């Protein structure tokens, strides 16, 4: 048992294993939609007290409100390990799904999103995947990678530890 704990500690202390959580900025329509859903729930409860049909409406409104609140709270968890990057989307701090995974051999370059170096790599029809917070002041990096014939531009917000791990893993592919 102690050997397993030591292995876990070694993995967690490994300089090339970095986890980072980024909360996406709520869209401008989030607050009005949440207020609207709460008002709909209140009216559906009042109608449920009067008719059987109101119970059905209340159930539908409750389920819809749950999914709206769940989908408006989004976080991205980055995991950089052994030179590969994976991103999980976490909805409502409860539901997790892996949405991106790439190996270090597929990565062509990592640079700040506004860097002139990216112009040489960006191609017409390149698919863009945005896993950043969407905040104006955020330091966003673009990761260009190729999977088969497809080229992708992935927008992320790594912390300093993750940048350092990338620098150690593939120093020629990281542009500061």
Coordinates of C-alpha atoms in Angstrom, one line a residue:
X1 CA 0.0 0.0 0.0
X2 CA 2.9 2.4 0.8
X3 CA 4.4 1.6 -2.5
X4 CA 1.2 2.6 -4.3
X5 CA 1.1 5.9 -2.4
X6 CA 4.7 6.6 -3.2
X7 CA 4.0 6.0 -6.9
X8 CA 1.1 8.4 -6.8
X9 CA 3.2 11.0 -5.0
X10 CA 5.9 10.6 -7.7
X11 CA 3.3 11.1 -10.5
X12 CA 1.9 14.2 -8.7
X13 CA 5.3 15.7 -8.2
X14 CA 6.5 14.9 -11.7
X15 CA 7.4 18.2 -13.5
X16 CA 5.9 16.9 -16.8
X17 CA 2.5 16.1 -15.2
X18 CA 0.4 19.2 -14.9
X19 CA -3.4 19.7 -14.3
X20 CA -5.0 23.1 -14.6
X21 CA -8.7 24.1 -14.3
X22 CA -10.1 27.1 -16.2
X23 CA -13.7 28.4 -15.7
X24 CA -15.3 29.7 -18.9
X25 CA -16.8 33.2 -18.6
X26 CA -20.6 33.0 -18.5
X27 CA -22.1 34.3 -21.7
X28 CA -24.0 37.7 -21.6
X29 CA -27.3 35.9 -21.8
X30 CA -26.7 33.6 -18.8
X31 CA -28.3 35.8 -16.1
X32 CA -31.5 36.7 -18.0
X33 CA -31.9 33.0 -19.0
X34 CA -31.5 31.9 -15.4
X35 CA -34.0 34.4 -14.1
X36 CA -36.5 33.4 -16.9
X37 CA -36.1 29.7 -16.0
X38 CA -36.7 30.5 -12.3
X39 CA -39.9 32.5 -13.1
X40 CA -41.1 29.7 -15.3
X41 CA -40.6 27.2 -12.5
X42 CA -42.5 29.5 -10.0
X43 CA -45.5 29.8 -12.4
X44 CA -45.4 26.1 -13.2
X45 CA -45.6 25.3 -9.4
X46 CA -48.6 27.6 -9.1
X47 CA -50.3 25.9 -12.1
X48 CA -49.5 22.4 -10.7
X49 CA -51.5 23.3 -7.6
X50 CA -54.6 24.0 -9.8
X51 CA -54.5 21.3 -12.5
X52 CA -53.1 17.9 -13.4
X53 CA -51.7 19.4 -16.6
X54 CA -49.8 21.9 -14.4
X55 CA -47.9 18.9 -12.8
X56 CA -46.7 17.9 -16.3
X57 CA -45.7 21.5 -17.1
X58 CA -43.9 21.8 -13.7
X59 CA -41.9 18.6 -14.4
X60 CA -40.9 19.7 -17.8
X61 CA -39.9 23.2 -16.5
X62 CA -37.9 21.6 -13.6
X63 CA -36.0 19.4 -16.0
X64 CA -35.4 22.2 -18.5
X65 CA -34.1 24.5 -15.7
X66 CA -31.7 21.8 -14.5
X67 CA -30.2 21.4 -17.9
X68 CA -30.0 25.1 -18.5
X69 CA -28.1 25.7 -15.2
X70 CA -25.9 22.7 -15.9
X71 CA -24.9 23.8 -19.4
X72 CA -24.2 27.5 -18.4
X73 CA -21.6 26.5 -15.9
X74 CA -18.6 25.2 -17.9
X75 CA -15.0 24.5 -16.8
X76 CA -12.1 23.1 -18.8
X77 CA -9.5 20.9 -17.1
X78 CA -6.2 20.6 -19.0
X79 CA -4.0 17.6 -18.3
X80 CA -0.5 17.7 -19.7
X81 CA 1.3 14.4 -19.2
X82 CA 4.1 12.7 -21.1
X83 CA 4.0 15.4 -23.7
X84 CA 0.3 14.9 -24.6
X85 CA -2.5 17.3 -23.8
X86 CA -6.0 16.3 -23.0
X87 CA -9.0 18.6 -22.2
X88 CA -12.1 17.6 -20.2
X89 CA -15.2 19.8 -20.2
X90 CA -16.9 19.9 -16.8
X91 CA -20.6 20.9 -16.7
X92 CA -22.1 22.2 -13.5
X93 CA -19.0 21.0 -11.5
X94 CA -20.4 17.5 -11.8
X95 CA -20.6 16.1 -15.4
X96 CA -17.2 15.4 -17.0
X97 CA -16.4 14.5 -20.6
X98 CA -13.1 14.3 -22.5
X99 CA -13.4 16.6 -25.5
X100 CA -9.8 16.8 -26.7
X101 CA -6.7 14.6 -26.8
X102 CA -3.5 14.9 -28.7
X103 CA 0.0 13.4 -28.5
X104 CA 3.2 15.4 -28.6
X105 CA 4.1 14.1 -32.1
X106 CA 1.0 15.6 -33.6
X107 CA 1.7 19.1 -32.1
X108 CA 3.4 21.4 -34.6
X109 CA 3.7 24.6 -32.5
X110 CA 2.4 26.2 -29.3
X111 CA 2.5 30.0 -29.2
X112 CA 0.5 33.0 -27.8
X113 CA -2.7 33.3 -29.8
X114 CA -1.8 36.7 -31.1
X115 CA 1.8 35.7 -32.1
X116 CA 2.9 36.5 -35.7
X117 CA 4.6 33.0 -35.7
X118 CA 1.2 31.3 -36.1
X119 CA 0.5 33.0 -39.5
X120 CA 2.8 30.5 -41.2
X121 CA 0.9 27.5 -39.7
X122 CA -2.7 28.7 -40.0
X123 CA -4.3 27.2 -43.0
X124 CA -7.6 28.0 -44.8
X125 CA -10.4 25.8 -43.4
X126 CA -8.4 25.1 -40.2
X127 CA -10.8 24.0 -37.5
X128 CA -10.6 26.1 -34.3
X129 CA -11.4 24.6 -30.9
X130 CA -11.8 27.2 -28.1
X131 CA -11.1 25.8 -24.6
X132 CA -10.3 29.2 -23.1
X133 CA -12.2 31.2 -20.5
X134 CA -13.2 33.9 -22.9
X135 CA -12.0 36.6 -20.6
X136 CA -10.3 39.6 -22.3
X137 CA -7.3 39.8 -20.0
X138 CA -6.6 36.0 -20.2
X139 CA -3.2 34.9 -21.7
X140 CA -4.4 32.5 -24.4
X141 CA -2.1 30.2 -26.3
X142 CA -2.8 28.5 -29.6
X143 CA -1.7 24.9 -30.1
X144 CA -1.5 23.9 -33.8
X145 CA -1.7 20.2 -34.4
X146 CA -2.3 17.8 -37.3
X147 CA -4.3 14.6 -37.0
X148 CA -4.2 12.8 -40.3
X149 CA -5.1 15.3 -43.1
X150 CA -6.9 17.7 -40.7
X151 CA -5.3 20.7 -39.1
X152 CA -6.6 22.1 -35.8
X153 CA -6.0 25.3 -33.8
X154 CA -6.7 24.8 -30.2
X155 CA -7.0 27.8 -27.8
X156 CA -6.0 27.1 -24.2
X157 CA -5.0 29.1 -21.1
X158 CA -2.1 27.2 -19.6
X159 CA -0.5 28.2 -16.3
X160 CA 3.2 28.8 -15.8
X161 CA 3.8 25.2 -14.7
X162 CA 2.2 23.8 -17.8
X163 CA 4.3 26.2 -20.0
X164 CA 7.4 25.0 -18.2
X165 CA 6.5 21.4 -18.8
X166 CA 5.9 22.1 -22.5
X167 CA 9.2 23.9 -22.7
X168 CA 11.0 20.9 -21.2
X169 CA 9.1 18.3 -23.4
X170 CA 9.3 20.0 -26.8
X171 CA 11.4 23.2 -26.6
X172 CA 11.5 23.8 -30.3
X173 CA 7.7 23.7 -30.7
X174 CA 7.0 26.3 -27.9
X175 CA 7.2 29.9 -28.9
X176 CA 7.1 32.6 -26.2

